[in-house]
Amino acid sequence: MVPDAAALITAAAAEFCRCAEAAIAARGRFAVALAGGNTPRGVYAQLAAEKNSPPWDKIHIFFGDERHVPPDDPQSNYRMARESLLSKAPIPEANVHRIRAELPAPEAAAQYEADLRSFFGLSAGIWPRFDLILLGIGECGHTASLFPSTAGLQEESRLVIANWVEKFASYRITFTFPVLNHASEIVFMVSGNGKAQILKEIFTAPKGSYPAQTVQPEKGKLLWIADKDAAGLVT
Ligand code: 6PG
């Protein structure tokens, strides 16, 4: 737990840089998947402003999920990341792996899966191992775009799917649980008292009650960074 939203931004940015340094030292590159929504915006802006910025030319940026909208849409996670980080840090364009959510959703998902398979050099049945995946949670307990009562919760073979979300009457393109759970590290960023109830539920309700509970990296680290308002009912 951190005192407030500003401390959350600092802690998450520091963890990003720590993971980047370790991955680049070990493998010469850092593969990270960004979270969408609003909470990460400040983290991305902080990273773009970092004095000792990580070596952006060795960093590959992916997206854990995307809304089914074009890249300039106000709802676009890519747009949020572009405005807060990608347009401000010297990240080579080839290192930004965007979900082409302007395409029909199943096609966008299949294309992104192919991008992941070629980037990680995967053969059939092998999962990618991201160095870091950033995630948030929604008040319904969803994470990435794995919402309660959606088909995507059951997916066990594909890396990326078009997940129909009834409450939005729209698809979302999202990583599946196996991709999340094969990561070296997952960092959840949770801010504000609007998330206090669901965070308490995620930590106390029986497993399987909320999608975010299914995120348990098999051979990786799971870190929750929550500010005092969000964690108020947990501690
Ligand atoms: C999205 C996200 C989603 C997000 C949560 C929390 O596309 O919306 O990837 O999983 O992390 O909805 O969003 P906030 O940070 O805006 O509360």
PDB file of C-alpha atoms and ligand atoms in Angstrom:
ATOM      1  CA  MET A   1       0.000   0.000   0.000  1.00  0.00           C
ATOM      2  CA  VAL A   2       1.175   3.509  -0.830  1.00  0.00           C
ATOM      3  CA  PRO A   3      -0.159   6.743   0.710  1.00  0.00           C
ATOM      4  CA  ASP A   4      -1.821   8.274  -2.348  1.00  0.00           C
ATOM      5  CA  ALA A   5      -2.179   8.409  -6.149  1.00  0.00           C
ATOM      6  CA  ALA A   6       1.080  10.339  -6.563  1.00  0.00           C
ATOM      7  CA  ALA A   7       2.969   7.678  -4.604  1.00  0.00           C
ATOM      8  CA  LEU A   8       1.315   4.991  -6.716  1.00  0.00           C
ATOM      9  CA  ILE A   9       2.624   6.666  -9.863  1.00  0.00           C
ATOM     10  CA  THR A  10       6.148   6.857  -8.443  1.00  0.00           C
ATOM     11  CA  ALA A  11       6.107   3.243  -7.217  1.00  0.00           C
ATOM     12  CA  ALA A  12       4.733   1.828 -10.481  1.00  0.00           C
ATOM     13  CA  ALA A  13       7.184   3.834 -12.623  1.00  0.00           C
ATOM     14  CA  ALA A  14      10.080   2.675 -10.429  1.00  0.00           C
ATOM     15  CA  GLU A  15       8.982  -0.954 -10.758  1.00  0.00           C
ATOM     16  CA  PHE A  16       8.739  -0.560 -14.554  1.00  0.00           C
ATOM     17  CA  CYS A  17      12.296   0.785 -14.671  1.00  0.00           C
ATOM     18  CA  ARG A  18      13.598  -1.925 -12.328  1.00  0.00           C
ATOM     19  CA  CYS A  19      12.039  -4.663 -14.504  1.00  0.00           C
ATOM     20  CA  ALA A  20      13.333  -3.010 -17.690  1.00  0.00           C
ATOM     21  CA  GLU A  21      16.874  -2.838 -16.366  1.00  0.00           C
ATOM     22  CA  ALA A  22      16.806  -6.488 -15.267  1.00  0.00           C
ATOM     23  CA  ALA A  23      15.316  -7.785 -18.530  1.00  0.00           C
ATOM     24  CA  ILE A  24      17.688  -5.781 -20.729  1.00  0.00           C
ATOM     25  CA  ALA A  25      20.693  -6.938 -18.685  1.00  0.00           C
ATOM     26  CA  ALA A  26      19.523 -10.550 -19.016  1.00  0.00           C
ATOM     27  CA  ARG A  27      18.094 -10.634 -22.558  1.00  0.00           C
ATOM     28  CA  GLY A  28      18.974  -7.374 -24.280  1.00  0.00           C
ATOM     29  CA  ARG A  29      15.330  -6.306 -24.488  1.00  0.00           C
ATOM     30  CA  PHE A  30      12.284  -5.621 -22.334  1.00  0.00           C
ATOM     31  CA  ALA A  31       8.838  -6.798 -23.413  1.00  0.00           C
ATOM     32  CA  VAL A  32       6.085  -5.023 -21.492  1.00  0.00           C
ATOM     33  CA  ALA A  33       2.299  -4.917 -21.909  1.00  0.00           C
ATOM     34  CA  LEU A  34       0.537  -1.718 -20.872  1.00  0.00           C
ATOM     35  CA  ALA A  35      -2.762  -1.470 -19.020  1.00  0.00           C
ATOM     36  CA  GLY A  36      -5.575   0.707 -20.282  1.00  0.00           C
ATOM     37  CA  GLY A  37      -8.139   2.802 -18.456  1.00  0.00           C
ATOM     38  CA  ASN A  38      -7.272   5.964 -16.516  1.00  0.00           C
ATOM     39  CA  THR A  39      -5.158   4.873 -13.547  1.00  0.00           C
ATOM     40  CA  PRO A  40      -1.957   4.241 -15.619  1.00  0.00           C
ATOM     41  CA  ARG A  41      -1.986   7.589 -17.442  1.00  0.00           C
ATOM     42  CA  GLY A  42       0.059   9.309 -14.706  1.00  0.00           C
ATOM     43  CA  VAL A  43       2.501   6.389 -14.570  1.00  0.00           C
ATOM     44  CA  TYR A  44       3.146   6.628 -18.316  1.00  0.00           C
ATOM     45  CA  ALA A  45       3.612  10.405 -18.091  1.00  0.00           C
ATOM     46  CA  GLN A  46       6.098   9.904 -15.248  1.00  0.00           C
ATOM     47  CA  LEU A  47       8.032   7.358 -17.318  1.00  0.00           C
ATOM     48  CA  ALA A  48       8.174   9.770 -20.240  1.00  0.00           C
ATOM     49  CA  ALA A  49       9.578  12.444 -17.908  1.00  0.00           C
ATOM     50  CA  GLU A  50      12.080  10.153 -16.163  1.00  0.00           C
ATOM     51  CA  LYS A  51      15.515  11.839 -15.933  1.00  0.00           C
ATOM     52  CA  ASN A  52      17.301   8.501 -15.979  1.00  0.00           C
ATOM     53  CA  SER A  53      15.017   7.190 -18.614  1.00  0.00           C
ATOM     54  CA  PRO A  54      15.192   3.510 -19.439  1.00  0.00           C
ATOM     55  CA  PRO A  55      16.847   2.682 -22.817  1.00  0.00           C
ATOM     56  CA  TRP A  56      13.688   3.072 -24.892  1.00  0.00           C
ATOM     57  CA  ASP A  57      15.329   1.570 -27.994  1.00  0.00           C
ATOM     58  CA  LYS A  58      15.458  -1.787 -26.170  1.00  0.00           C
ATOM     59  CA  ILE A  59      11.890  -1.598 -24.892  1.00  0.00           C
ATOM     60  CA  HIS A  60       8.970  -3.198 -26.738  1.00  0.00           C
ATOM     61  CA  ILE A  61       5.526  -1.887 -25.852  1.00  0.00           C
ATOM     62  CA  PHE A  62       2.478  -4.102 -26.166  1.00  0.00           C
ATOM     63  CA  PHE A  63      -1.118  -3.663 -24.946  1.00  0.00           C
ATOM     64  CA  GLY A  64      -2.918  -6.122 -22.654  1.00  0.00           C
ATOM     65  CA  ASP A  65      -6.261  -5.111 -24.102  1.00  0.00           C
ATOM     66  CA  GLU A  66      -8.008  -2.583 -26.274  1.00  0.00           C
ATOM     67  CA  ARG A  67     -11.466  -1.197 -26.823  1.00  0.00           C
ATOM     68  CA  HIS A  68     -12.937  -1.955 -30.238  1.00  0.00           C
ATOM     69  CA  VAL A  69     -12.311   1.556 -31.554  1.00  0.00           C
ATOM     70  CA  PRO A  70      -9.868   3.258 -33.981  1.00  0.00           C
ATOM     71  CA  PRO A  71      -6.551   4.562 -32.540  1.00  0.00           C
ATOM     72  CA  ASP A  72      -7.709   8.201 -32.463  1.00  0.00           C
ATOM     73  CA  ASP A  73     -10.901   7.466 -30.554  1.00  0.00           C
ATOM     74  CA  PRO A  74     -11.110   9.011 -27.036  1.00  0.00           C
ATOM     75  CA  GLN A  75     -11.839   5.509 -25.710  1.00  0.00           C
ATOM     76  CA  SER A  76      -8.664   4.046 -27.238  1.00  0.00           C
ATOM     77  CA  ASN A  77      -6.068   2.695 -24.808  1.00  0.00           C
ATOM     78  CA  TYR A  78      -3.459   3.196 -27.524  1.00  0.00           C
ATOM     79  CA  ARG A  79      -4.429   6.881 -27.728  1.00  0.00           C
ATOM     80  CA  MET A  80      -4.105   7.264 -23.958  1.00  0.00           C
ATOM     81  CA  ALA A  81      -0.632   5.676 -24.092  1.00  0.00           C
ATOM     82  CA  ARG A  82       0.365   7.764 -27.100  1.00  0.00           C
ATOM     83  CA  GLU A  83      -0.667  11.025 -25.407  1.00  0.00           C
ATOM     84  CA  SER A  84       1.009  10.200 -22.078  1.00  0.00           C
ATOM     85  CA  LEU A  85       4.119   8.248 -23.162  1.00  0.00           C
ATOM     86  CA  LEU A  86       4.628   7.185 -26.775  1.00  0.00           C
ATOM     87  CA  SER A  87       4.581  10.718 -28.218  1.00  0.00           C
ATOM     88  CA  LYS A  88       6.935  11.950 -25.494  1.00  0.00           C
ATOM     89  CA  ALA A  89       9.630   9.258 -25.132  1.00  0.00           C
ATOM     90  CA  PRO A  90      12.080   8.276 -27.917  1.00  0.00           C
ATOM     91  CA  ILE A  91      10.547   4.842 -28.455  1.00  0.00           C
ATOM     92  CA  PRO A  92      11.234   3.546 -31.970  1.00  0.00           C
ATOM     93  CA  GLU A  93       7.934   3.142 -33.850  1.00  0.00           C
ATOM     94  CA  ALA A  94       8.852  -0.470 -34.612  1.00  0.00           C
ATOM     95  CA  ASN A  95       8.928  -1.112 -30.848  1.00  0.00           C
ATOM     96  CA  VAL A  96       5.291  -0.103 -30.404  1.00  0.00           C
ATOM     97  CA  HIS A  97       3.047  -3.097 -31.017  1.00  0.00           C
ATOM     98  CA  ARG A  98      -0.454  -1.674 -31.276  1.00  0.00           C
ATOM     99  CA  ILE A  99      -3.711  -3.713 -31.389  1.00  0.00           C
ATOM    100  CA  ARG A 100      -5.364  -2.822 -34.716  1.00  0.00           C
ATOM    101  CA  ALA A 101      -8.752  -2.337 -33.104  1.00  0.00           C
ATOM    102  CA  GLU A 102     -10.052  -0.495 -36.157  1.00  0.00           C
ATOM    103  CA  LEU A 103     -10.348  -3.907 -37.813  1.00  0.00           C
ATOM    104  CA  PRO A 104     -13.218  -6.353 -37.244  1.00  0.00           C
ATOM    105  CA  ALA A 105     -12.629  -7.603 -33.691  1.00  0.00           C
ATOM    106  CA  PRO A 106     -11.843 -11.277 -34.449  1.00  0.00           C
ATOM    107  CA  GLU A 107      -9.398 -10.153 -37.141  1.00  0.00           C
ATOM    108  CA  ALA A 108      -7.728  -7.655 -34.801  1.00  0.00           C
ATOM    109  CA  ALA A 109      -7.319 -10.394 -32.183  1.00  0.00           C
ATOM    110  CA  ALA A 110      -5.941 -12.931 -34.672  1.00  0.00           C
ATOM    111  CA  GLN A 111      -3.493 -10.365 -36.058  1.00  0.00           C
ATOM    112  CA  TYR A 112      -2.253  -9.428 -32.612  1.00  0.00           C
ATOM    113  CA  GLU A 113      -1.821 -13.083 -31.706  1.00  0.00           C
ATOM    114  CA  ALA A 114       0.287 -13.482 -34.858  1.00  0.00           C
ATOM    115  CA  ASP A 115       2.330 -10.404 -33.826  1.00  0.00           C
ATOM    116  CA  LEU A 116       3.012 -11.956 -30.411  1.00  0.00           C
ATOM    117  CA  ARG A 117       3.923 -15.321 -31.920  1.00  0.00           C
ATOM    118  CA  SER A 118       6.419 -13.746 -34.313  1.00  0.00           C
ATOM    119  CA  PHE A 119       7.913 -11.350 -31.732  1.00  0.00           C
ATOM    120  CA  PHE A 120       8.491 -14.128 -29.177  1.00  0.00           C
ATOM    121  CA  GLY A 121       9.330 -16.722 -31.851  1.00  0.00           C
ATOM    122  CA  LEU A 122       6.694 -19.091 -30.480  1.00  0.00           C
ATOM    123  CA  SER A 123       5.987 -22.556 -31.792  1.00  0.00           C
ATOM    124  CA  ALA A 124       2.536 -24.131 -31.371  1.00  0.00           C
ATOM    125  CA  GLY A 125       1.401 -24.587 -27.759  1.00  0.00           C
ATOM    126  CA  ILE A 126       4.125 -22.308 -26.337  1.00  0.00           C
ATOM    127  CA  TRP A 127       3.085 -19.204 -24.370  1.00  0.00           C
ATOM    128  CA  PRO A 128       4.862 -15.851 -24.524  1.00  0.00           C
ATOM    129  CA  ARG A 129       6.725 -14.767 -21.387  1.00  0.00           C
ATOM    130  CA  PHE A 130       6.328 -11.023 -20.976  1.00  0.00           C
ATOM    131  CA  ASP A 131       8.877  -9.421 -18.672  1.00  0.00           C
ATOM    132  CA  LEU A 132       6.115  -7.264 -17.222  1.00  0.00           C
ATOM    133  CA  ILE A 133       2.359  -6.923 -17.657  1.00  0.00           C
ATOM    134  CA  LEU A 134       0.643  -3.907 -16.110  1.00  0.00           C
ATOM    135  CA  LEU A 135      -2.989  -4.371 -15.099  1.00  0.00           C
ATOM    136  CA  GLY A 136      -5.831  -2.503 -13.467  1.00  0.00           C
ATOM    137  CA  ILE A 137      -9.112  -3.716 -12.051  1.00  0.00           C
ATOM    138  CA  GLY A 138     -12.635  -2.534 -12.689  1.00  0.00           C
ATOM    139  CA  GLU A 139     -15.331  -2.185 -10.017  1.00  0.00           C
ATOM    140  CA  CYS A 140     -16.829  -5.447 -11.316  1.00  0.00           C
ATOM    141  CA  GLY A 141     -13.557  -7.259 -10.725  1.00  0.00           C
ATOM    142  CA  HIS A 142     -12.517  -7.434 -14.365  1.00  0.00           C
ATOM    143  CA  THR A 143      -8.912  -7.061 -15.468  1.00  0.00           C
ATOM    144  CA  ALA A 144      -7.523  -6.427 -18.958  1.00  0.00           C
ATOM    145  CA  SER A 145     -10.817  -6.990 -20.816  1.00  0.00           C
ATOM    146  CA  LEU A 146     -11.677 -10.234 -19.073  1.00  0.00           C
ATOM    147  CA  PHE A 147     -15.076  -9.297 -17.662  1.00  0.00           C
ATOM    148  CA  PRO A 148     -17.347 -11.395 -15.428  1.00  0.00           C
ATOM    149  CA  SER A 149     -19.631 -13.804 -17.315  1.00  0.00           C
ATOM    150  CA  THR A 150     -17.802 -13.427 -20.630  1.00  0.00           C
ATOM    151  CA  ALA A 151     -16.591 -16.267 -22.862  1.00  0.00           C
ATOM    152  CA  GLY A 152     -13.022 -15.037 -22.612  1.00  0.00           C
ATOM    153  CA  LEU A 153     -12.739 -16.286 -19.042  1.00  0.00           C
ATOM    154  CA  GLN A 154     -12.676 -19.859 -20.324  1.00  0.00           C
ATOM    155  CA  GLU A 155     -10.136 -19.392 -23.121  1.00  0.00           C
ATOM    156  CA  GLU A 156      -7.190 -21.789 -22.716  1.00  0.00           C
ATOM    157  CA  SER A 157      -5.536 -22.036 -26.138  1.00  0.00           C
ATOM    158  CA  ARG A 158      -5.482 -18.644 -27.839  1.00  0.00           C
ATOM    159  CA  LEU A 159      -3.225 -15.778 -26.771  1.00  0.00           C
ATOM    160  CA  VAL A 160      -5.538 -12.921 -27.784  1.00  0.00           C
ATOM    161  CA  ILE A 161      -9.305 -12.967 -28.257  1.00  0.00           C
ATOM    162  CA  ALA A 162     -12.183 -10.746 -29.263  1.00  0.00           C
ATOM    163  CA  ASN A 163     -14.282 -10.899 -26.101  1.00  0.00           C
ATOM    164  CA  TRP A 164     -17.932  -9.840 -26.371  1.00  0.00           C
ATOM    165  CA  VAL A 165     -18.935  -7.684 -23.394  1.00  0.00           C
ATOM    166  CA  GLU A 166     -22.710  -7.469 -23.132  1.00  0.00           C
ATOM    167  CA  LYS A 167     -22.801  -4.381 -20.890  1.00  0.00           C
ATOM    168  CA  PHE A 168     -20.935  -2.407 -23.554  1.00  0.00           C
ATOM    169  CA  ALA A 169     -22.669  -4.232 -26.433  1.00  0.00           C
ATOM    170  CA  SER A 170     -19.210  -4.336 -27.905  1.00  0.00           C
ATOM    171  CA  TYR A 171     -16.146  -6.510 -28.320  1.00  0.00           C
ATOM    172  CA  ARG A 172     -12.919  -5.911 -26.468  1.00  0.00           C
ATOM    173  CA  ILE A 173      -9.611  -7.331 -27.722  1.00  0.00           C
ATOM    174  CA  THR A 174      -7.721  -8.834 -24.841  1.00  0.00           C
ATOM    175  CA  PHE A 175      -4.916 -11.096 -23.682  1.00  0.00           C
ATOM    176  CA  THR A 176      -6.179 -14.345 -22.241  1.00  0.00           C
ATOM    177  CA  PHE A 177      -5.450 -15.648 -18.731  1.00  0.00           C
ATOM    178  CA  PRO A 178      -2.697 -18.055 -19.902  1.00  0.00           C
ATOM    179  CA  VAL A 179      -0.753 -15.121 -21.363  1.00  0.00           C
ATOM    180  CA  LEU A 180      -1.165 -13.156 -18.147  1.00  0.00           C
ATOM    181  CA  ASN A 181      -0.151 -16.134 -16.017  1.00  0.00           C
ATOM    182  CA  HIS A 182       2.984 -16.884 -18.055  1.00  0.00           C
ATOM    183  CA  ALA A 183       4.411 -13.417 -17.412  1.00  0.00           C
ATOM    184  CA  SER A 184       7.599 -12.965 -15.371  1.00  0.00           C
ATOM    185  CA  GLU A 185       5.878 -10.203 -13.440  1.00  0.00           C
ATOM    186  CA  ILE A 186       2.411  -8.738 -13.125  1.00  0.00           C
ATOM    187  CA  VAL A 187       1.797  -5.380 -11.477  1.00  0.00           C
ATOM    188  CA  PHE A 188      -1.751  -4.372 -10.537  1.00  0.00           C
ATOM    189  CA  MET A 189      -2.242  -0.605 -10.081  1.00  0.00           C
ATOM    190  CA  VAL A 190      -5.332   0.293  -8.074  1.00  0.00           C
ATOM    191  CA  SER A 191      -6.265   3.818  -7.021  1.00  0.00           C
ATOM    192  CA  GLY A 192      -9.150   5.578  -5.268  1.00  0.00           C
ATOM    193  CA  ASN A 193     -11.898   4.671  -2.823  1.00  0.00           C
ATOM    194  CA  GLY A 194     -14.091   3.678  -5.765  1.00  0.00           C
ATOM    195  CA  LYS A 195     -12.041   0.490  -5.884  1.00  0.00           C
ATOM    196  CA  ALA A 196     -11.969  -0.194  -2.118  1.00  0.00           C
ATOM    197  CA  GLN A 197     -14.925  -2.582  -2.045  1.00  0.00           C
ATOM    198  CA  ILE A 198     -13.854  -4.643  -5.035  1.00  0.00           C
ATOM    199  CA  LEU A 199     -10.250  -4.864  -3.815  1.00  0.00           C
ATOM    200  CA  LYS A 200     -11.487  -6.216  -0.476  1.00  0.00           C
ATOM    201  CA  GLU A 201     -13.676  -8.711  -2.359  1.00  0.00           C
ATOM    202  CA  ILE A 202     -10.795  -9.849  -4.557  1.00  0.00           C
ATOM    203  CA  PHE A 203      -8.695 -10.577  -1.476  1.00  0.00           C
ATOM    204  CA  THR A 204     -11.460 -12.196   0.590  1.00  0.00           C
ATOM    205  CA  ALA A 205     -14.044 -13.778  -1.731  1.00  0.00           C
ATOM    206  CA  PRO A 206     -13.731 -17.437  -2.772  1.00  0.00           C
ATOM    207  CA  LYS A 207     -11.347 -17.927  -5.719  1.00  0.00           C
ATOM    208  CA  GLY A 208     -13.103 -17.638  -9.050  1.00  0.00           C
ATOM    209  CA  SER A 209     -15.562 -15.051  -7.804  1.00  0.00           C
ATOM    210  CA  TYR A 210     -13.838 -12.284  -9.808  1.00  0.00           C
ATOM    211  CA  PRO A 211     -11.733 -12.441 -12.967  1.00  0.00           C
ATOM    212  CA  ALA A 212      -8.817 -10.560 -11.355  1.00  0.00           C
ATOM    213  CA  GLN A 213      -8.461 -13.412  -8.848  1.00  0.00           C
ATOM    214  CA  THR A 214      -7.491 -15.747 -11.711  1.00  0.00           C
ATOM    215  CA  VAL A 215      -4.300 -13.758 -12.314  1.00  0.00           C
ATOM    216  CA  GLN A 216      -1.677 -15.903 -10.585  1.00  0.00           C
ATOM    217  CA  PRO A 217       1.604 -16.009 -12.531  1.00  0.00           C
ATOM    218  CA  GLU A 218       2.777 -19.659 -12.629  1.00  0.00           C
ATOM    219  CA  LYS A 219       6.508 -18.865 -12.463  1.00  0.00           C
ATOM    220  CA  GLY A 220       6.369 -15.153 -11.887  1.00  0.00           C
ATOM    221  CA  LYS A 221       5.895 -12.335  -9.425  1.00  0.00           C
ATOM    222  CA  LEU A 222       2.539 -10.714  -8.621  1.00  0.00           C
ATOM    223  CA  LEU A 223       2.689  -7.203  -7.168  1.00  0.00           C
ATOM    224  CA  TRP A 224      -0.274  -5.102  -6.073  1.00  0.00           C
ATOM    225  CA  ILE A 225       0.331  -1.348  -5.855  1.00  0.00           C
ATOM    226  CA  ALA A 226      -2.722   0.244  -4.265  1.00  0.00           C
ATOM    227  CA  ASP A 227      -3.122   3.634  -2.701  1.00  0.00           C
ATOM    228  CA  LYS A 228      -4.543   4.115   0.780  1.00  0.00           C
ATOM    229  CA  ASP A 229      -8.034   4.952  -0.494  1.00  0.00           C
ATOM    230  CA  ALA A 230      -8.212   1.793  -2.600  1.00  0.00           C
ATOM    231  CA  ALA A 231      -6.708  -0.466   0.054  1.00  0.00           C
ATOM    232  CA  GLY A 232      -8.691   1.031   2.909  1.00  0.00           C
ATOM    233  CA  LEU A 233     -10.880  -2.051   3.452  1.00  0.00           C
ATOM    234  CA  VAL A 234      -8.099  -4.618   2.919  1.00  0.00           C
ATOM    235  CA  THR A 235      -5.611  -3.632   5.596  1.00  0.00           C
TER     236      THR A 235
HETATM  237  C1  6PG B   1      -9.516  -1.004 -20.004  1.00  0.00           C
HETATM  238  C2  6PG B   1      -8.521  -1.634 -19.097  1.00  0.00           C
HETATM  239  C3  6PG B   1      -9.181  -2.137 -17.856  1.00  0.00           C
HETATM  240  C4  6PG B   1      -8.781  -1.161 -16.771  1.00  0.00           C
HETATM  241  C5  6PG B   1      -9.827  -1.139 -15.675  1.00  0.00           C
HETATM  242  C6  6PG B   1      -9.530  -0.051 -14.664  1.00  0.00           C
HETATM  243  O1  6PG B   1      -9.339  -1.053 -21.211  1.00  0.00           O
HETATM  244  O2  6PG B   1     -10.446  -0.392 -19.474  1.00  0.00           O
HETATM  245  O3  6PG B   1      -7.522  -2.278 -19.576  1.00  0.00           O
HETATM  246  O4  6PG B   1      -8.918  -3.423 -17.494  1.00  0.00           O
HETATM  247  O5  6PG B   1      -7.524  -1.495 -16.257  1.00  0.00           O
HETATM  248  O6  6PG B   1     -11.071  -0.894 -16.287  1.00  0.00           O
HETATM  249  O7  6PG B   1      -9.676   1.163 -15.308  1.00  0.00           O
HETATM  250  P1  6PG B   1      -9.414   2.549 -14.546  1.00  0.00           P
HETATM  251  O8  6PG B   1      -7.970   2.642 -14.305  1.00  0.00           O
HETATM  252  O9  6PG B   1      -9.888   3.580 -15.526  1.00  0.00           O
HETATM  253  O10 6PG B   1     -10.220   2.517 -13.276  1.00  0.00           O
END
